[in-house]
XYZ file of N, CA and C in Angstrom:
747
model
N 196.068 -13.503 122.546
C 197.219 -14.346 122.207
C 196.828 -15.473 121.258
N 195.688 -16.111 121.589
C 195.222 -17.217 120.738
C 194.900 -16.717 119.339
N 194.267 -15.520 119.253
C 193.925 -14.951 117.947
C 195.183 -14.646 117.145
N 196.227 -14.138 117.875
C 197.474 -13.798 117.185
C 198.152 -15.057 116.649
N 198.144 -16.129 117.446
C 198.746 -17.390 116.985
C 197.988 -17.962 115.798
N 196.664 -17.813 115.817
C 195.857 -18.320 114.700
C 196.162 -17.549 113.426
N 196.316 -16.229 113.557
C 196.632 -15.414 112.391
C 197.994 -15.795 111.809
N 198.968 -16.065 112.705
C 200.292 -16.469 112.229
C 200.222 -17.807 111.486
N 199.419 -18.713 112.044
C 199.261 -20.026 111.411
C 198.622 -19.897 110.037
N 197.574 -19.061 109.958
C 196.902 -18.850 108.670
C 197.827 -18.192 107.660
N 198.625 -17.220 108.135
C 199.565 -16.536 107.238
C 200.604 -17.524 106.705
N 201.110 -18.373 107.604
C 202.101 -19.370 107.178
C 201.502 -20.320 106.154
N 200.237 -20.694 106.361
C 199.568 -21.602 105.430
C 199.397 -20.949 104.065
N 198.981 -19.689 104.052
C 198.792 -18.962 102.795
C 200.113 -18.831 102.048
N 201.178 -18.462 102.785
C 202.488 -18.313 102.158
C 202.973 -19.643 101.579
N 202.693 -20.741 102.309
C 203.071 -22.070 101.816
C 202.325 -22.406 100.539
N 201.030 -22.080 100.491
C 200.231 -22.347 99.298
C 200.719 -21.525 98.118
N 201.063 -20.267 98.365
C 201.564 -19.406 97.290
C 202.875 -19.950 96.741
N 203.776 -20.354 97.670
C 205.065 -20.907 97.235
C 204.855 -22.181 96.443
N 203.924 -23.023 96.916
C 203.630 -24.258 96.195
C 203.066 -23.980 94.825
N 202.192 -22.977 94.734
C 201.618 -22.608 93.445
C 202.670 -22.109 92.483
N 203.622 -21.326 93.000
C 204.704 -20.833 92.153
C 205.574 -21.985 91.662
N 205.812 -22.970 92.542
C 206.630 -24.126 92.157
C 205.949 -24.923 91.045
N 204.626 -25.147 91.186
C 203.883 -25.876 90.162
C 203.885 -25.109 88.845
N 203.668 -23.775 88.943
C 203.646 -22.950 87.736
C 204.997 -22.979 87.026
N 206.075 -22.912 87.818
C 207.413 -22.960 87.224
C 207.663 -24.302 86.565
N 207.212 -25.370 87.227
C 207.394 -26.698 86.648
C 206.603 -26.830 85.354
N 205.362 -26.350 85.340
C 204.549 -26.414 84.130
C 205.188 -25.619 82.992
N 205.769 -24.447 83.325
C 206.422 -23.639 82.304
C 207.615 -24.392 81.719
N 208.365 -25.067 82.583
C 209.500 -25.857 82.102
C 209.016 -27.022 81.264
N 207.937 -27.654 81.703
C 207.429 -28.815 80.984
C 206.856 -28.453 79.621
N 206.441 -27.216 79.433
C 205.967 -26.790 78.117
C 207.080 -26.958 77.091
N 208.269 -26.565 77.460
C 209.419 -26.708 76.553
C 209.760 -28.178 76.331
N 209.743 -28.954 77.397
C 210.043 -30.381 77.296
C 209.008 -31.093 76.423
N 207.755 -30.709 76.623
C 206.669 -31.354 75.865
C 206.767 -31.009 74.386
N 207.056 -29.747 74.086
C 207.195 -29.332 72.690
C 208.363 -30.059 72.024
N 209.452 -30.214 72.750
C 210.613 -30.931 72.203
C 210.262 -32.396 71.956
N 209.491 -33.005 72.868
C 209.063 -34.392 72.690
C 208.232 -34.549 71.429
N 207.301 -33.635 71.217
C 206.422 -33.711 70.049
C 207.229 -33.586 68.762
N 208.169 -32.657 68.727
C 208.976 -32.483 67.515
C 209.869 -33.690 67.253
N 210.392 -34.296 68.314
C 211.211 -35.492 68.147
C 210.371 -36.643 67.605
N 209.164 -36.776 68.108
C 208.265 -37.834 67.639
C 207.868 -37.574 66.188
N 207.593 -36.321 65.856
C 207.231 -35.970 64.480
C 208.340 -36.385 63.506
N 209.574 -36.058 63.866
C 210.705 -36.378 62.995
C 210.906 -37.886 62.893
N 210.812 -38.581 64.022
C 211.025 -40.020 64.012
C 209.935 -40.732 63.230
N 208.702 -40.236 63.334
C 207.573 -40.875 62.645
C 207.748 -40.851 61.134
N 208.381 -39.811 60.602
C 208.573 -39.716 59.152
C 209.476 -40.832 58.628
N 210.300 -41.391 59.496
C 211.193 -42.471 59.068
C 210.537 -43.836 59.187
N 209.353 -43.892 59.792
C 208.668 -45.165 59.974
C 207.612 -45.351 58.886
N 208.066 -45.372 57.645
C 207.157 -45.430 56.501
C 206.347 -46.719 56.509
N 206.963 -47.819 56.881
C 206.252 -49.100 56.884
C 205.075 -49.107 57.844
N 205.216 -48.404 58.947
C 204.164 -48.392 59.963
C 203.137 -47.299 59.732
N 203.598 -46.139 59.252
C 202.731 -44.962 59.219
C 202.496 -44.387 57.828
N 203.272 -44.787 56.844
C 203.177 -44.161 55.541
C 204.083 -42.952 55.472
N 204.237 -42.354 54.299
C 205.196 -41.261 54.107
C 204.858 -39.987 54.863
N 203.592 -39.797 55.231
C 203.204 -38.562 55.909
C 203.431 -38.604 57.411
N 203.767 -39.765 57.966
C 204.012 -39.862 59.401
C 202.740 -39.737 60.209
N 202.842 -39.095 61.362
C 201.698 -38.930 62.260
C 200.835 -37.751 61.842
N 199.534 -37.875 62.082
C 198.614 -36.788 61.766
C 198.793 -35.639 62.753
N 198.423 -34.444 62.309
C 198.512 -33.274 63.189
C 197.555 -33.402 64.375
N 196.432 -34.093 64.201
C 195.492 -34.284 65.316
C 196.158 -35.053 66.455
N 196.879 -36.119 66.126
C 197.546 -36.911 67.155
C 198.685 -36.111 67.783
N 199.458 -35.427 66.980
C 200.553 -34.616 67.514
C 200.026 -33.503 68.413
N 198.899 -32.917 68.041
C 198.290 -31.873 68.869
C 197.838 -32.444 70.211
N 197.272 -33.653 70.192
C 196.853 -34.297 71.448
C 198.049 -34.543 72.355
N 199.167 -34.973 71.776
C 200.385 -35.159 72.562
C 200.851 -33.842 73.169
N 200.766 -32.781 72.391
C 201.206 -31.478 72.869
C 200.314 -30.882 73.935
N 199.058 -31.297 73.978
C 198.109 -30.750 74.949
C 198.025 -31.556 76.238
N 198.622 -32.733 76.255
C 198.485 -33.622 77.404
C 199.717 -33.537 78.299
N 199.510 -33.208 79.564
C 200.611 -33.015 80.514
C 201.057 -34.367 81.071
N 201.941 -34.993 80.338
C 202.390 -36.348 80.683
C 203.001 -36.416 82.084
N 203.703 -35.360 82.492
C 204.360 -35.391 83.805
C 203.368 -35.521 84.954
N 202.127 -35.087 84.742
C 201.123 -35.184 85.796
C 200.576 -36.603 85.940
N 200.949 -37.483 85.028
C 200.553 -38.889 85.116
C 201.686 -39.751 85.681
N 202.738 -39.123 86.171
C 203.846 -39.832 86.801
C 203.941 -39.424 88.264
N 204.497 -40.295 89.088
C 204.621 -39.977 90.520
C 205.713 -38.936 90.771
N 206.757 -38.923 89.938
C 207.867 -37.989 90.158
C 207.536 -36.566 89.718
N 206.579 -36.417 88.796
C 206.249 -35.112 88.211
C 207.487 -34.453 87.606
N 208.396 -35.267 87.078
C 209.650 -34.767 86.523
C 209.511 -34.548 85.023
N 209.853 -33.344 84.569
C 209.783 -33.037 83.140
C 210.773 -33.884 82.344
N 211.982 -34.024 82.862
C 213.010 -34.743 82.123
C 212.672 -36.217 81.994
N 212.068 -36.793 83.014
C 211.693 -38.206 82.961
C 210.446 -38.400 82.096
N 209.451 -37.570 82.309
C 208.154 -37.765 81.655
C 208.225 -37.601 80.149
N 209.022 -36.655 79.660
C 208.993 -36.322 78.240
C 210.148 -36.919 77.437
N 210.962 -37.759 78.089
C 211.935 -38.540 77.338
C 211.175 -39.625 76.586
N 211.670 -39.997 75.411
C 210.970 -41.023 74.626
C 211.351 -42.404 75.148
N 210.833 -42.703 76.329
C 211.144 -43.964 76.999
C 209.980 -44.325 77.908
N 209.802 -45.618 78.199
C 208.748 -46.013 79.149
C 209.054 -45.456 80.534
N 208.004 -45.294 81.338
C 208.142 -44.816 82.712
C 207.444 -45.807 83.635
N 208.142 -46.248 84.679
C 207.531 -47.156 85.648
C 206.422 -46.431 86.416
N 205.291 -47.109 86.588
C 204.185 -46.533 87.363
C 203.842 -47.421 88.556
N 204.748 -48.353 88.879
C 204.544 -49.231 90.019
C 203.715 -50.452 89.668
N 203.660 -51.386 90.602
C 202.863 -52.605 90.449
C 203.291 -53.431 89.231
N 204.577 -53.291 88.850
C 205.082 -54.038 87.716
C 204.598 -53.533 86.372
N 204.052 -52.328 86.335
C 203.481 -51.760 85.114
C 204.282 -50.547 84.657
N 204.149 -50.210 83.379
C 204.831 -49.043 82.831
C 203.865 -48.195 81.999
N 204.212 -46.925 81.888
C 203.558 -46.047 80.930
C 204.397 -46.092 79.654
N 203.780 -46.446 78.538
C 204.522 -46.641 77.295
C 205.255 -45.374 76.874
N 206.343 -45.564 76.125
C 207.078 -44.419 75.616
C 206.183 -43.602 74.702
N 206.377 -42.292 74.658
C 205.488 -41.410 73.901
C 205.301 -41.804 72.440
N 206.363 -42.238 71.753
C 206.193 -42.595 70.344
C 205.240 -43.773 70.183
N 205.325 -44.761 71.062
C 204.430 -45.916 70.964
C 202.991 -45.506 71.246
N 202.795 -44.613 72.211
C 201.447 -44.075 72.467
C 200.921 -43.385 71.215
N 201.765 -42.573 70.598
C 201.368 -41.863 69.379
C 201.064 -42.838 68.251
N 201.919 -43.843 68.093
C 201.747 -44.820 67.022
C 200.436 -45.584 67.179
N 200.157 -46.070 68.373
C 198.923 -46.829 68.596
C 197.699 -45.947 68.394
N 197.797 -44.706 68.831
C 196.682 -43.771 68.656
C 196.428 -43.511 67.172
N 197.485 -43.295 66.424
C 197.365 -43.062 64.981
C 196.733 -44.264 64.286
N 197.185 -45.452 64.622
C 196.684 -46.666 63.979
C 195.203 -46.911 64.290
N 194.743 -46.418 65.429
C 193.331 -46.589 65.793
C 192.399 -45.705 64.975
N 192.938 -44.661 64.351
C 192.165 -43.748 63.496
C 190.907 -43.223 64.203
N 191.129 -42.564 65.323
C 190.037 -42.064 66.157
C 189.487 -40.755 65.584
N 188.168 -40.704 65.437
C 187.490 -39.500 64.951
C 186.754 -38.818 66.101
N 186.328 -37.579 65.866
C 185.750 -36.767 66.941
C 184.435 -37.321 67.491
N 183.709 -38.107 66.700
C 182.437 -38.649 67.166
C 182.556 -40.093 67.663
N 183.758 -40.591 67.813
C 183.977 -41.989 68.165
C 183.832 -42.264 69.665
N 183.445 -43.498 69.948
C 183.499 -44.052 71.298
C 184.635 -45.069 71.295
N 185.575 -44.910 72.222
C 186.802 -45.712 72.219
C 186.924 -46.490 73.523
N 187.367 -47.733 73.410
C 187.674 -48.553 74.578
C 189.183 -48.684 74.710
N 189.681 -48.474 75.914
C 191.080 -48.770 76.221
C 191.103 -49.876 77.268
N 191.894 -50.899 77.030
C 192.086 -51.976 77.998
C 193.485 -51.839 78.569
N 193.558 -51.540 79.862
C 194.835 -51.305 80.520
C 195.054 -49.818 80.759
N 194.314 -49.248 81.709
C 194.375 -47.801 81.951
C 195.750 -47.352 82.395
N 196.373 -48.143 83.278
C 197.681 -47.757 83.809
C 197.633 -46.416 84.500
N 198.447 -45.489 84.049
C 198.499 -44.146 84.641
C 197.341 -43.265 84.199
N 196.699 -43.618 83.078
C 195.650 -42.778 82.510
C 196.112 -41.916 81.355
N 197.423 -41.971 81.031
C 197.962 -41.087 79.987
C 197.401 -41.403 78.603
N 197.366 -42.681 78.219
C 196.819 -43.030 76.908
C 195.350 -42.635 76.812
N 194.603 -42.824 77.900
C 193.188 -42.425 77.912
C 193.051 -40.921 77.702
N 193.954 -40.156 78.300
C 193.911 -38.697 78.140
C 194.170 -38.295 76.689
N 195.138 -38.945 76.052
C 195.408 -38.672 74.645
C 194.163 -38.969 73.810
N 193.552 -40.116 74.039
C 192.349 -40.501 73.295
C 191.203 -39.530 73.562
N 191.129 -39.016 74.777
C 190.043 -38.107 75.145
C 190.079 -36.809 74.347
N 191.268 -36.394 73.915
C 191.367 -35.189 73.082
C 190.841 -35.427 71.671
N 190.719 -36.690 71.284
C 190.368 -37.033 69.909
C 188.964 -37.572 69.748
N 188.424 -38.217 70.775
C 187.155 -38.943 70.678
C 186.046 -38.244 71.456
N 184.826 -38.676 71.180
C 183.676 -38.168 71.951
C 183.644 -38.764 73.347
N 184.009 -40.052 73.462
C 183.914 -40.745 74.738
C 184.977 -41.827 74.807
N 185.606 -41.958 75.977
C 186.614 -42.988 76.204
C 186.212 -43.804 77.419
N 186.173 -45.125 77.244
C 185.907 -46.044 78.341
C 187.185 -46.843 78.557
N 187.718 -46.836 79.770
C 188.996 -47.478 80.010
C 188.917 -48.393 81.225
N 189.535 -49.572 81.103
C 189.452 -50.615 82.131
C 190.843 -50.913 82.674
N 190.946 -51.004 84.002
C 192.203 -51.335 84.674
C 191.940 -52.406 85.726
N 192.765 -53.442 85.755
C 192.547 -54.557 86.671
C 193.214 -54.366 88.026
N 194.200 -53.467 88.118
C 194.904 -53.241 89.385
C 194.221 -52.095 90.132
N 193.630 -52.369 91.308
C 192.833 -51.347 91.996
C 193.560 -50.033 92.246
N 194.806 -50.093 92.712
C 195.531 -48.853 93.028
C 195.743 -47.994 91.785
N 196.046 -48.629 90.645
C 196.236 -47.876 89.403
C 194.917 -47.295 88.914
N 193.847 -48.084 89.000
C 192.539 -47.586 88.560
C 192.119 -46.375 89.377
N 192.350 -46.436 90.676
C 191.964 -45.331 91.555
C 192.778 -44.078 91.264
N 194.087 -44.255 91.115
C 194.951 -43.097 90.858
C 194.661 -42.484 89.495
N 194.490 -43.330 88.481
C 194.203 -42.818 87.141
C 192.879 -42.079 87.105
N 191.860 -42.642 87.754
C 190.538 -41.993 87.774
C 190.631 -40.628 88.445
N 191.387 -40.548 89.536
C 191.537 -39.275 90.242
C 192.286 -38.259 89.384
N 193.376 -38.700 88.745
C 194.152 -37.787 87.896
C 193.310 -37.264 86.740
N 192.608 -38.148 86.068
C 191.772 -37.745 84.929
C 190.653 -36.801 85.383
N 190.105 -37.085 86.546
C 189.046 -36.203 87.076
C 189.614 -34.827 87.430
N 190.761 -34.805 88.104
C 191.363 -33.533 88.510
C 191.760 -32.684 87.304
N 192.090 -33.344 86.194
C 192.487 -32.620 84.983
C 191.306 -32.360 84.047
N 190.092 -32.645 84.540
C 188.840 -32.325 83.832
C 188.682 -33.081 82.517
N 189.117 -34.329 82.500
C 188.827 -35.188 81.343
C 187.438 -35.804 81.565
N 186.423 -35.003 81.321
C 185.065 -35.399 81.658
C 184.475 -36.440 80.712
N 185.117 -36.684 79.584
C 184.606 -37.682 78.633
C 185.286 -39.033 78.794
N 185.962 -39.254 79.937
C 186.615 -40.525 80.216
C 185.944 -41.198 81.410
N 185.600 -42.476 81.249
C 185.073 -43.289 82.345
C 186.061 -44.403 82.639
N 186.386 -44.600 83.926
C 187.345 -45.622 84.346
C 186.600 -46.724 85.085
N 186.921 -47.969 84.728
C 186.295 -49.119 85.362
C 187.364 -50.071 85.884
N 187.161 -50.594 87.083
C 188.048 -51.606 87.650
C 187.554 -52.976 87.224
N 188.436 -53.772 86.596
C 188.007 -55.101 86.187
C 188.944 -55.735 85.186
N 188.578 -56.928 84.746
C 189.329 -57.704 83.762
C 188.915 -57.247 82.369
N 189.862 -56.672 81.639
C 189.542 -56.100 80.336
C 189.337 -57.115 79.230
N 189.625 -58.386 79.481
C 189.464 -59.403 78.442
C 188.030 -59.447 77.933
N 187.086 -59.230 78.831
C 185.667 -59.280 78.460
C 185.156 -57.958 77.916
N 186.016 -56.949 77.851
C 185.587 -55.653 77.337
C 184.649 -54.938 78.283
N 183.817 -54.072 77.710
C 182.864 -53.268 78.488
C 181.615 -53.096 77.629
N 180.795 -54.137 77.506
C 179.647 -54.093 76.583
C 178.703 -52.922 76.823
N 178.499 -52.564 78.082
C 177.556 -51.481 78.402
C 178.020 -50.126 77.877
N 179.315 -49.996 77.638
C 179.869 -48.727 77.184
C 179.959 -48.662 75.659
N 179.886 -49.832 75.012
C 180.050 -49.919 73.556
C 178.730 -49.886 72.824
N 178.738 -50.260 71.537
C 179.887 -50.769 70.778
C 180.902 -49.665 70.488
N 182.106 -50.102 70.089
C 183.223 -49.171 69.997
C 183.695 -48.974 68.556
N 184.060 -47.740 68.279
C 184.649 -47.411 66.972
C 186.123 -47.785 66.922
N 186.760 -47.817 68.082
C 188.175 -48.178 68.166
C 188.448 -48.771 69.536
N 189.400 -49.700 69.578
C 189.825 -50.324 70.836
C 191.347 -50.325 70.855
N 191.912 -49.880 71.964
C 193.362 -49.872 72.153
C 193.674 -50.712 73.384
N 194.503 -51.728 73.205
C 194.895 -52.619 74.302
C 196.367 -52.373 74.610
N 196.683 -52.070 75.865
C 198.041 -51.650 76.216
C 198.807 -52.717 76.981
N 198.479 -53.982 76.765
C 199.217 -55.095 77.355
C 199.213 -56.247 76.361
N 200.239 -57.094 76.462
C 200.437 -58.138 75.451
C 199.732 -59.434 75.810
N 199.151 -60.057 74.793
C 198.451 -61.319 74.941
C 198.702 -62.131 73.672
N 198.665 -63.448 73.799
C 198.950 -64.299 72.650
C 197.855 -64.332 71.616
N 196.687 -63.788 71.948
C 195.554 -63.758 71.028
C 194.756 -62.485 71.242
N 193.970 -62.120 70.259
C 193.047 -61.001 70.414
C 191.791 -61.529 71.098
N 191.389 -60.968 72.223
C 190.212 -61.477 72.934
C 188.953 -61.404 72.066
N 188.276 -62.529 71.844
C 187.048 -62.522 71.029
C 185.991 -61.527 71.493
N 185.792 -61.321 72.832
C 184.781 -60.339 73.246
C 185.058 -58.929 72.738
N 186.330 -58.599 72.581
C 186.662 -57.266 72.081
C 186.284 -57.124 70.610
N 186.500 -58.182 69.835
C 186.092 -58.152 68.426
C 184.574 -58.019 68.334
N 183.864 -58.705 69.198
C 182.397 -58.639 69.196
C 181.908 -57.224 69.483
N 182.607 -56.512 70.347
C 182.183 -55.168 70.740
C 182.686 -54.077 69.803
N 183.467 -54.455 68.810
C 183.979 -53.509 67.826
C 182.957 -53.323 66.704
N 182.694 -52.076 66.355
C 181.763 -51.792 65.262
C 182.366 -52.214 63.921
N 181.517 -52.510 62.980
C 181.984 -52.739 61.610
C 182.641 -51.446 61.113
N 183.834 -51.576 60.568
C 184.609 -50.410 60.170
C 185.566 -49.941 61.250
N 185.426 -50.510 62.449
C 186.282 -50.120 63.562
C 187.618 -50.835 63.555
N 188.543 -50.332 64.390
C 189.899 -50.882 64.463
C 190.270 -51.223 65.896
N 190.974 -52.313 66.052
C 191.547 -52.707 67.334
C 193.059 -52.730 67.179
N 193.761 -52.099 68.122
C 195.219 -52.034 68.087
C 195.759 -52.625 69.381
N 196.634 -53.628 69.276
C 197.194 -54.231 70.482
C 198.472 -54.996 70.162
N 199.336 -55.183 71.182
C 200.505 -56.043 71.006
C 200.084 -57.503 71.157
N 200.433 -58.326 70.200
C 200.080 -59.741 70.233
C 201.364 -60.558 70.306
N 201.440 -61.434 71.313
C 202.622 -62.271 71.472
C 202.803 -62.676 72.914
N 203.844 -63.460 73.142
C 204.112 -63.985 74.479
C 204.649 -62.895 75.401
N 204.475 -63.127 76.703
C 204.970 -62.180 77.704
C 206.489 -62.212 77.783
N 207.048 -61.070 78.195
C 208.479 -60.937 78.470
C 209.361 -61.223 77.251
N 208.844 -60.915 76.087
C 209.615 -61.005 74.856
C 209.047 -59.986 73.885
N 209.583 -59.898 72.683
C 209.033 -58.966 71.698
C 207.700 -59.475 71.173
N 206.781 -58.541 70.959
C 205.469 -58.872 70.400
C 205.252 -58.072 69.113
N 204.243 -58.451 68.383
C 203.874 -57.749 67.160
C 202.751 -56.761 67.461
N 203.004 -55.479 67.191
C 201.919 -54.512 67.282
C 200.975 -54.783 66.123
N 199.733 -55.091 66.447
C 198.791 -55.637 65.474
C 197.569 -54.743 65.340
N 197.104 -54.591 64.105
C 195.880 -53.837 63.815
C 194.845 -54.802 63.243
N 193.703 -54.876 63.902
C 192.592 -55.702 63.428
C 191.470 -54.770 62.991
N 191.019 -54.912 61.766
C 189.915 -54.083 61.263
C 188.701 -54.973 61.017
N 187.570 -54.562 61.528
C 186.334 -55.329 61.362
C 185.633 -54.834 60.098
N 185.633 -55.660 59.061
C 185.104 -55.233 57.768
C 183.685 -55.746 57.510
N 183.224 -56.648 58.360
C 181.859 -57.169 58.290
C 181.533 -57.752 59.658
N 180.239 -58.005 59.963
C 179.901 -58.519 61.290
C 180.680 -59.763 61.695
N 181.045 -60.614 60.732
C 181.754 -61.849 61.050
C 183.089 -61.961 60.305
N 183.674 -60.808 59.940
C 184.914 -60.852 59.171
C 185.854 -59.728 59.586
N 187.131 -60.075 59.764
C 188.144 -59.087 60.108
C 189.374 -59.264 59.225
N 190.160 -58.229 59.136
C 191.490 -58.319 58.519
C 192.515 -57.961 59.580
N 193.695 -58.546 59.459
C 194.741 -58.341 60.467
C 196.059 -58.037 59.785
N 196.784 -57.066 60.328
C 198.138 -56.795 59.835
C 199.037 -56.447 61.009
N 200.289 -56.786 60.888
C 201.271 -56.448 61.911
C 202.056 -55.226 61.452
N 202.434 -54.405 62.423
C 203.020 -53.110 62.101
C 204.474 -52.990 62.543
N 204.751 -53.439 63.766
C 206.104 -53.248 64.301
C 206.327 -54.177 65.479
N 207.599 -54.431 65.767
C 207.942 -55.168 66.973
C 207.906 -54.231 68.171
N 207.273 -54.682 69.251
C 207.156 -53.876 70.466
C 207.406 -54.787 71.664
N 207.449 -54.191 72.840
C 207.631 -54.979 74.060
C 206.745 -54.376 75.149
N 205.657 -55.067 75.463
C 204.694 -54.604 76.454
C 204.660 -55.551 77.655
N 204.167 -55.028 78.762
C 203.918 -55.880 79.923
C 202.813 -56.879 79.586
N 202.781 -58.028 80.268
C 201.753 -59.030 79.946
C 200.352 -58.597 80.353
N 199.391 -59.076 79.628
C 197.971 -58.849 79.895
C 197.605 -59.595 81.178
N 197.060 -58.881 82.153
C 196.704 -59.485 83.443
C 195.240 -59.879 83.461
N 194.973 -61.115 83.896
C 193.608 -61.624 84.001
C 193.210 -61.773 85.458
N 191.906 -61.744 85.723
C 191.406 -62.049 87.060
C 191.591 -63.539 87.331
N 191.924 -63.917 88.555
C 192.070 -65.338 88.870
C 190.735 -66.052 88.719
N 190.768 -67.258 88.153
C 189.537 -68.009 87.933
C 189.165 -68.790 89.180
């Protein structure tokens, strides 16, 4: 009797796993269409943003990274319709995952090459880090909120993003041990560019971040390091990001 009950329990478990696998597979199949539609919408919209991107819009490398990254797996709802709409998505703790076009725009402006080491400040869900991981040799990403850092690290690990390292901490000071960096992407707004990040940026490298006050529009800014003690700065577009969080002093 005990053996028969155990067999029934095991059979029920197997059937549940199979059904769950079919549900995930069906969702992924649906999300393929949603993701492709998102990429095409971003491609078309980018062509109209000549001031920010030039007449050619986004590069095929960035668009390919968007198409290969399963954005819905970086959200708690795992909803195709929510994840692939061109809108921010709440990830809890007062934080958001940026809308896909802004992720694409910041990635494009960073000009990431295949041999680059990239720093991201503000891991959030891990989605921006995943996009960068398709383009760079190595991505180092810092998150100050423990629950987000833990969830992002687990998601990136489960999805086999082996070239991404996640660190819990205050990103203002950067990550010197992981650098120097060819590109830095900051996903939260601050009134100034943190000097430690400029120090850790290689000559010829680019830093992309929203600069401005919290809870209002900020300027998406590109800083290029043209010499050890010299940078150039340009603003690209008005954006609205969550404020940069610091560790309490």
